[in-house]
Coordinates of C-alpha atoms in Angstrom, one line a residue:
M1 CA 64.5 161.5 -83.2
T2 CA 65.5 163.6 -86.2
L3 CA 68.9 165.2 -86.1
R4 CA 69.9 168.1 -88.3
L5 CA 73.2 167.4 -90.0
Q6 CA 75.7 169.9 -91.5
R7 CA 78.7 169.2 -93.6
V8 CA 81.9 170.3 -91.8
R9 CA 85.3 170.2 -93.5
F10 CA 88.2 169.0 -91.3
L11 CA 91.8 168.6 -92.2
S12 CA 91.2 164.9 -93.0
G13 CA 88.2 165.6 -95.2
P14 CA 84.5 166.3 -95.1
M15 CA 82.4 164.7 -92.3
R16 CA 78.8 164.8 -91.4
L17 CA 78.2 165.6 -87.7
P18 CA 75.0 165.7 -85.6
L19 CA 74.6 169.3 -84.5
A20 CA 72.6 168.3 -81.4
F21 CA 75.8 167.0 -79.9
M22 CA 78.0 170.0 -80.9
P23 CA 76.6 173.2 -79.3
Q24 CA 79.4 175.4 -80.8
L25 CA 78.5 174.4 -84.3
A26 CA 74.8 174.5 -83.6
R27 CA 75.0 178.3 -82.7
L28 CA 76.6 179.1 -86.1
P29 CA 74.2 180.8 -88.6
T30 CA 73.2 178.7 -91.6
P31 CA 73.5 180.1 -95.3
G32 CA 69.7 180.5 -95.4
A33 CA 69.7 182.6 -92.3
L34 CA 72.5 184.8 -93.6
A35 CA 70.7 185.4 -96.9
G36 CA 67.5 186.4 -95.1
K37 CA 69.4 188.8 -92.9
A38 CA 71.0 190.4 -96.0
R39 CA 67.6 190.9 -97.6
L40 CA 66.2 192.5 -94.4
L41 CA 69.2 195.0 -94.3
A42 CA 68.7 195.9 -98.0
S43 CA 65.0 196.6 -97.6
S44 CA 65.6 198.8 -94.5
S45 CA 68.3 200.9 -96.3
E46 CA 65.9 201.5 -99.3
T47 CA 63.1 202.7 -96.9
A48 CA 65.5 205.1 -95.2
A49 CA 66.7 206.6 -98.5
S50 CA 63.1 207.2 -99.7
A51 CA 62.2 208.9 -96.5
T52 CA 65.1 211.2 -96.8
A53 CA 64.3 212.2 -100.4
T54 CA 60.7 213.0 -99.4
S55 CA 61.7 215.3 -96.5
N56 CA 64.1 217.3 -98.8
S57 CA 61.5 218.0 -101.6
P58 CA 60.4 221.7 -102.3
A59 CA 56.8 221.1 -101.4
T60 CA 57.7 219.7 -98.1
T61 CA 60.0 222.7 -97.4
E62 CA 57.2 225.3 -98.3
A63 CA 54.7 223.5 -96.2
A64 CA 57.1 223.5 -93.3
G65 CA 57.8 227.3 -93.8
S66 CA 54.1 228.4 -93.8
T67 CA 53.6 226.9 -90.4
A68 CA 54.9 228.4 -87.2
P69 CA 57.9 226.8 -85.8
P70 CA 57.1 224.6 -82.9
S71 CA 58.1 225.8 -79.5
A72 CA 61.2 224.2 -78.1
P73 CA 60.3 221.5 -75.7
Q74 CA 60.9 222.4 -72.1
E75 CA 63.8 220.5 -70.6
Q76 CA 62.5 218.2 -67.9
P77 CA 64.4 218.1 -64.6
R78 CA 66.6 215.1 -64.6
Q79 CA 65.7 212.6 -61.9
Q80 CA 68.6 211.3 -60.0
S81 CA 68.8 207.6 -59.6
P82 CA 68.7 206.5 -56.0
P83 CA 72.2 205.6 -54.6
P84 CA 72.9 201.9 -54.7
Q85 CA 72.3 200.1 -51.5
A86 CA 75.3 199.4 -49.5
R87 CA 76.2 195.8 -49.5
S88 CA 76.3 194.0 -46.2
Q89 CA 79.6 193.5 -44.6
G90 CA 79.0 189.8 -44.1
P91 CA 80.0 187.0 -46.5
R92 CA 77.9 187.0 -49.7
R93 CA 76.3 183.9 -51.0
A94 CA 77.2 182.9 -54.5
T95 CA 75.1 180.6 -56.7
V96 CA 76.7 178.9 -59.7
T97 CA 74.4 177.6 -62.3
G98 CA 75.4 174.5 -64.2
R99 CA 73.9 172.2 -66.8
G100 CA 71.6 170.6 -64.3
G101 CA 70.2 173.9 -62.9
S102 CA 71.2 176.3 -60.1
A103 CA 73.2 175.0 -57.2
R104 CA 72.8 176.0 -53.6
G105 CA 74.5 179.2 -52.5
A106 CA 77.7 178.9 -50.5
V107 CA 79.6 181.4 -48.5
A108 CA 82.3 182.4 -51.0
G109 CA 84.5 185.2 -52.0
D110 CA 84.8 184.2 -55.7
P111 CA 83.1 180.9 -56.6
G112 CA 84.6 180.7 -60.0
D113 CA 83.8 178.1 -62.6
A114 CA 83.5 174.8 -60.8
G115 CA 81.3 173.0 -63.2
G116 CA 78.0 174.0 -61.6
L117 CA 79.1 173.6 -58.0
S118 CA 79.4 176.2 -55.3
V119 CA 83.0 176.5 -54.1
P120 CA 83.4 178.0 -50.6
A121 CA 86.4 180.3 -50.2
R122 CA 86.9 179.3 -46.5
V123 CA 86.4 175.7 -45.6
N124 CA 86.6 174.3 -42.1
H125 CA 88.3 171.0 -42.8
A126 CA 87.4 169.7 -39.3
Y127 CA 83.8 169.4 -40.4
F128 CA 84.7 166.4 -42.6
T129 CA 86.4 164.4 -39.7
G130 CA 83.3 163.4 -37.8
N131 CA 84.7 165.0 -34.7
P132 CA 85.0 168.7 -35.5
K133 CA 85.0 170.1 -32.0
Y134 CA 88.0 168.0 -30.9
Y135 CA 90.1 169.0 -33.9
N136 CA 89.1 172.6 -33.7
L137 CA 90.1 172.6 -30.0
T138 CA 93.4 170.9 -30.8
Q139 CA 94.2 173.4 -33.5
R140 CA 93.5 176.3 -31.2
L141 CA 95.7 174.9 -28.5
N142 CA 98.5 174.2 -31.0
E143 CA 98.3 177.9 -32.2
L144 CA 98.6 179.2 -28.6
I145 CA 101.5 176.9 -27.8
R146 CA 103.4 177.9 -31.0
R147 CA 102.7 181.6 -30.2
H148 CA 104.8 181.2 -27.0
G149 CA 107.6 179.5 -28.7
K150 CA 106.8 176.0 -27.5
R151 CA 106.3 172.7 -29.4
P152 CA 102.9 171.0 -29.3
E153 CA 104.5 167.6 -29.5
G154 CA 106.3 168.2 -26.2
G155 CA 105.0 168.2 -22.7
P156 CA 105.1 170.2 -19.5
T157 CA 108.4 170.4 -17.5
P158 CA 108.5 168.6 -14.2
R159 CA 108.3 171.9 -12.3
V160 CA 105.1 172.9 -14.2
A161 CA 103.7 169.4 -13.8
R162 CA 103.9 169.6 -10.0
T163 CA 101.9 172.8 -10.0
M164 CA 99.2 171.8 -12.5
P165 CA 95.6 171.9 -11.3
R166 CA 93.3 168.9 -11.6
W167 CA 91.8 168.9 -15.1
M168 CA 88.4 167.6 -16.1
S169 CA 88.1 163.8 -16.5
M170 CA 87.7 162.2 -20.0
Q171 CA 83.9 161.6 -19.4
E172 CA 83.3 165.2 -18.1
L173 CA 85.2 166.7 -21.0
A174 CA 83.4 164.6 -23.6
V175 CA 80.0 165.5 -22.1
E176 CA 80.6 169.2 -21.6
K177 CA 82.5 169.9 -24.8
Q178 CA 80.4 167.4 -26.8
M179 CA 83.3 165.7 -28.5
K180 CA 84.5 162.1 -28.9
L181 CA 87.5 161.2 -26.9
T182 CA 89.6 158.1 -26.4
V183 CA 92.3 157.5 -23.8
G184 CA 95.0 158.6 -26.2
T185 CA 93.3 161.8 -27.4
Y186 CA 92.4 162.8 -23.8
R187 CA 96.1 162.4 -22.7
G188 CA 97.1 164.5 -25.7
L189 CA 94.8 167.3 -24.7
V190 CA 96.0 167.1 -21.0
R191 CA 99.6 167.3 -22.2
K192 CA 98.8 170.4 -24.3
L193 CA 97.0 172.0 -21.3
G194 CA 100.0 171.3 -19.2
I195 CA 102.3 173.1 -21.7
L196 CA 100.0 176.2 -21.7
H197 CA 99.8 176.1 -17.9
G198 CA 103.5 177.0 -17.8
V199 CA 102.8 180.3 -19.7
A200 CA 99.5 181.1 -18.1
D201 CA 101.0 183.8 -15.9
K202 CA 102.3 185.7 -19.0
D203 CA 99.1 185.5 -21.1
P204 CA 95.6 186.4 -19.7
Q205 CA 94.0 184.8 -22.7
V206 CA 95.6 181.4 -21.9
R207 CA 94.7 181.8 -18.2
Q208 CA 91.0 182.3 -19.1
L209 CA 91.1 179.3 -21.5
L210 CA 92.6 177.0 -18.9
L211 CA 89.9 177.9 -16.3
R212 CA 87.3 176.2 -18.6
F213 CA 89.1 172.9 -18.4
E214 CA 89.8 172.7 -14.6
A215 CA 87.7 170.3 -12.6
N216 CA 84.7 171.8 -10.8
K217 CA 85.7 175.4 -11.8
G218 CA 82.7 177.6 -12.4
R219 CA 80.3 174.7 -12.7
A220 CA 77.5 173.8 -10.4
G221 CA 77.6 170.4 -8.8
V222 CA 79.2 168.5 -5.9
V223 CA 82.9 169.1 -5.5
R224 CA 84.7 165.8 -5.5
Q225 CA 87.6 165.6 -3.1
R226 CA 90.2 162.9 -3.1
T227 CA 90.1 161.3 0.3
T228 CA 93.3 160.1 1.9
G229 CA 91.8 158.5 5.0
L230 CA 88.6 156.8 6.2
D231 CA 85.2 158.4 5.7
A232 CA 82.4 158.8 8.2
Y233 CA 81.5 155.1 7.7
G234 CA 85.0 153.7 8.2
R235 CA 85.6 153.0 4.5
S236 CA 88.7 153.6 2.5
Q237 CA 88.3 154.7 -1.1
T238 CA 91.2 153.9 -3.4
R239 CA 91.9 153.5 -7.2
G240 CA 94.2 151.3 -9.2
S241 CA 95.0 150.8 -12.9
R242 CA 96.8 148.4 -15.3
K243 CA 97.1 149.1 -19.0
T244 CA 93.6 150.5 -20.0
A245 CA 91.8 148.9 -17.0
R246 CA 90.6 150.9 -14.1
A247 CA 89.4 149.8 -10.6
H248 CA 87.7 151.8 -7.9
C249 CA 87.6 150.1 -4.5
W250 CA 86.0 150.6 -1.1
I251 CA 87.2 148.6 1.8
V252 CA 85.6 148.3 5.2
A253 CA 86.1 146.0 8.2
G254 CA 83.9 142.9 7.8
D255 CA 83.9 139.2 7.3
G256 CA 85.7 138.8 4.0
H257 CA 83.1 139.4 1.3
V258 CA 84.5 140.6 -2.1
V259 CA 82.0 142.0 -4.6
V260 CA 83.1 143.2 -8.0
N261 CA 80.6 145.1 -10.3
G262 CA 77.7 143.7 -8.2
A263 CA 78.8 140.1 -8.5
A264 CA 80.9 137.7 -6.4
L265 CA 84.6 137.4 -7.1
A266 CA 84.2 133.9 -8.6
D267 CA 81.4 135.0 -10.9
R268 CA 83.3 138.0 -12.2
F269 CA 86.6 136.3 -12.9
A270 CA 86.3 132.9 -14.4
R271 CA 90.1 132.0 -14.3
F272 CA 91.6 131.0 -11.0
E273 CA 94.8 133.0 -11.8
D274 CA 92.8 136.2 -12.0
R275 CA 91.0 135.6 -8.7
E276 CA 94.3 134.8 -7.0
C277 CA 95.8 138.0 -8.4
A278 CA 92.9 140.2 -7.2
V279 CA 93.1 139.1 -3.6
A280 CA 96.9 138.7 -3.4
P281 CA 97.3 141.8 -1.1
L282 CA 94.9 140.3 1.4
E283 CA 96.8 137.0 1.4
A284 CA 100.2 138.8 1.7
A285 CA 99.0 140.8 4.7
A286 CA 97.2 137.9 6.3
R287 CA 93.9 139.9 6.2
L288 CA 91.6 137.4 4.5
G289 CA 88.2 137.3 6.2
K290 CA 88.8 140.6 8.0
Y291 CA 87.7 143.2 5.4
N292 CA 84.8 143.5 3.0
V293 CA 85.7 144.7 -0.5
W294 CA 83.3 146.4 -2.9
A295 CA 84.8 147.3 -6.2
V296 CA 84.0 148.7 -9.7
V297 CA 86.2 147.8 -12.6
A298 CA 86.1 148.9 -16.3
G299 CA 88.2 148.8 -19.4
G300 CA 90.8 146.3 -20.6
G301 CA 90.5 142.6 -20.2
P302 CA 90.0 140.3 -17.2
A303 CA 93.7 139.9 -16.4
A304 CA 94.2 143.7 -16.5
Q305 CA 91.1 144.3 -14.4
A306 CA 92.3 141.8 -11.8
E307 CA 95.7 143.5 -11.6
A308 CA 94.1 146.9 -11.3
L309 CA 91.9 145.6 -8.5
S310 CA 94.9 144.2 -6.7
V311 CA 96.5 147.7 -6.7
A312 CA 93.4 149.3 -5.3
I313 CA 93.0 146.7 -2.6
A314 CA 96.6 147.1 -1.5
R315 CA 96.3 150.9 -1.3
G316 CA 93.0 150.5 0.7
L317 CA 94.7 148.2 3.2
V318 CA 97.5 150.7 3.8
V319 CA 94.8 153.4 4.5
H320 CA 93.4 151.1 7.2
E321 CA 96.7 150.0 8.6
R322 CA 99.7 152.1 8.0
Q323 CA 102.2 149.5 9.3
L324 CA 101.3 147.3 6.2
A325 CA 102.9 149.8 3.8
P326 CA 106.3 148.0 3.5
V327 CA 104.6 144.6 3.0
L328 CA 102.2 145.9 0.4
E329 CA 104.5 148.2 -1.4
P330 CA 105.0 145.8 -4.4
F331 CA 101.3 145.4 -4.8
A332 CA 100.4 149.1 -4.4
T333 CA 102.8 150.1 -7.2
I334 CA 101.1 150.6 -10.7
D335 CA 102.7 148.6 -13.5
T336 CA 102.9 151.2 -16.3
R337 CA 104.1 148.8 -19.0
Q338 CA 102.1 148.7 -22.2
V339 CA 102.0 146.5 -25.2
E340 CA 104.1 148.0 -28.0
R341 CA 102.0 148.8 -31.0
K342 CA 102.2 147.1 -34.3
K343 CA 104.2 149.0 -36.9
T344 CA 102.9 149.7 -40.4
G345 CA 104.4 147.4 -43.0
Q346 CA 105.6 144.8 -40.4
P347 CA 103.8 141.7 -39.1
G348 CA 104.3 142.8 -35.5
A349 CA 105.8 145.4 -33.2
R350 CA 109.5 144.3 -33.8
K351 CA 109.1 141.4 -36.2
K352 CA 110.2 142.0 -39.7
K353 CA 109.3 140.2 -42.9
S354 CA 111.8 137.6 -43.9

């Protein structure tokens, strides 16, 4: 490849630079181009002077006087240019052209110079989180909470908590709102909804928003009711929990079969301690071999599932026999203790580096 070189004088001395890599110097006119332009201007001035001298000569003046003066040209009506089209009120799309070509248009007020990239004026940062609907909902709830002088980090008062409706479950909320939820994020949303429930009577907008999160409100389907007694088949339906494990249990009078997630108790829990923990309420009430238990457990580990199943069985026995409530009270109480989380910069929850 042949490169055109030009001598450029810097403070340190002359240097020969390739103009192909210096666009600013490449656009400067060369001495040859300047000389050619000067010759062209000189020839045009000589031609104009000769034409002026010819028009002012006597022969030309007499010839012009012998002929009739031409009629003045009629003035043509001036056409008015059509009014410019009104711009649309919506956001305009701006395309910024860079070295590599034109970039795609972006909704922008003033894209500016971004090196060939389209810069949007308003960016929804939740788009880059991978869970935009959850973060947009959280931001909207926080704005409503702050508008009423509350703190989003707080929670509902005990008086408001007693009057709260039943909200959608985590699975229902994730499916209907199409967002990703965990146990922690779901509890955070429920806490914010509880705060807004305390001010729903003062703000109709908040009241309409909360109706969309209540369970079985305005949606077709079977209304689930929490049963407190035996159903038409003589079964009790109870729930239990421990840490992140959940258990749903049905108890009916029978011959002592215990089925967990479609498998026998010994097949579901391999450790003897977990099996003993699951059926501990039946042993404490001396009801082994008198009731059939069918349960569904999920979440957590085997030990937590066994403890959650123990709570559900104890509550189910109390539904069948009310007189067992004092005996089964220790088993029917949910243990709310959780493992404390590890802290950043520490080897454990409380342990420090030596």
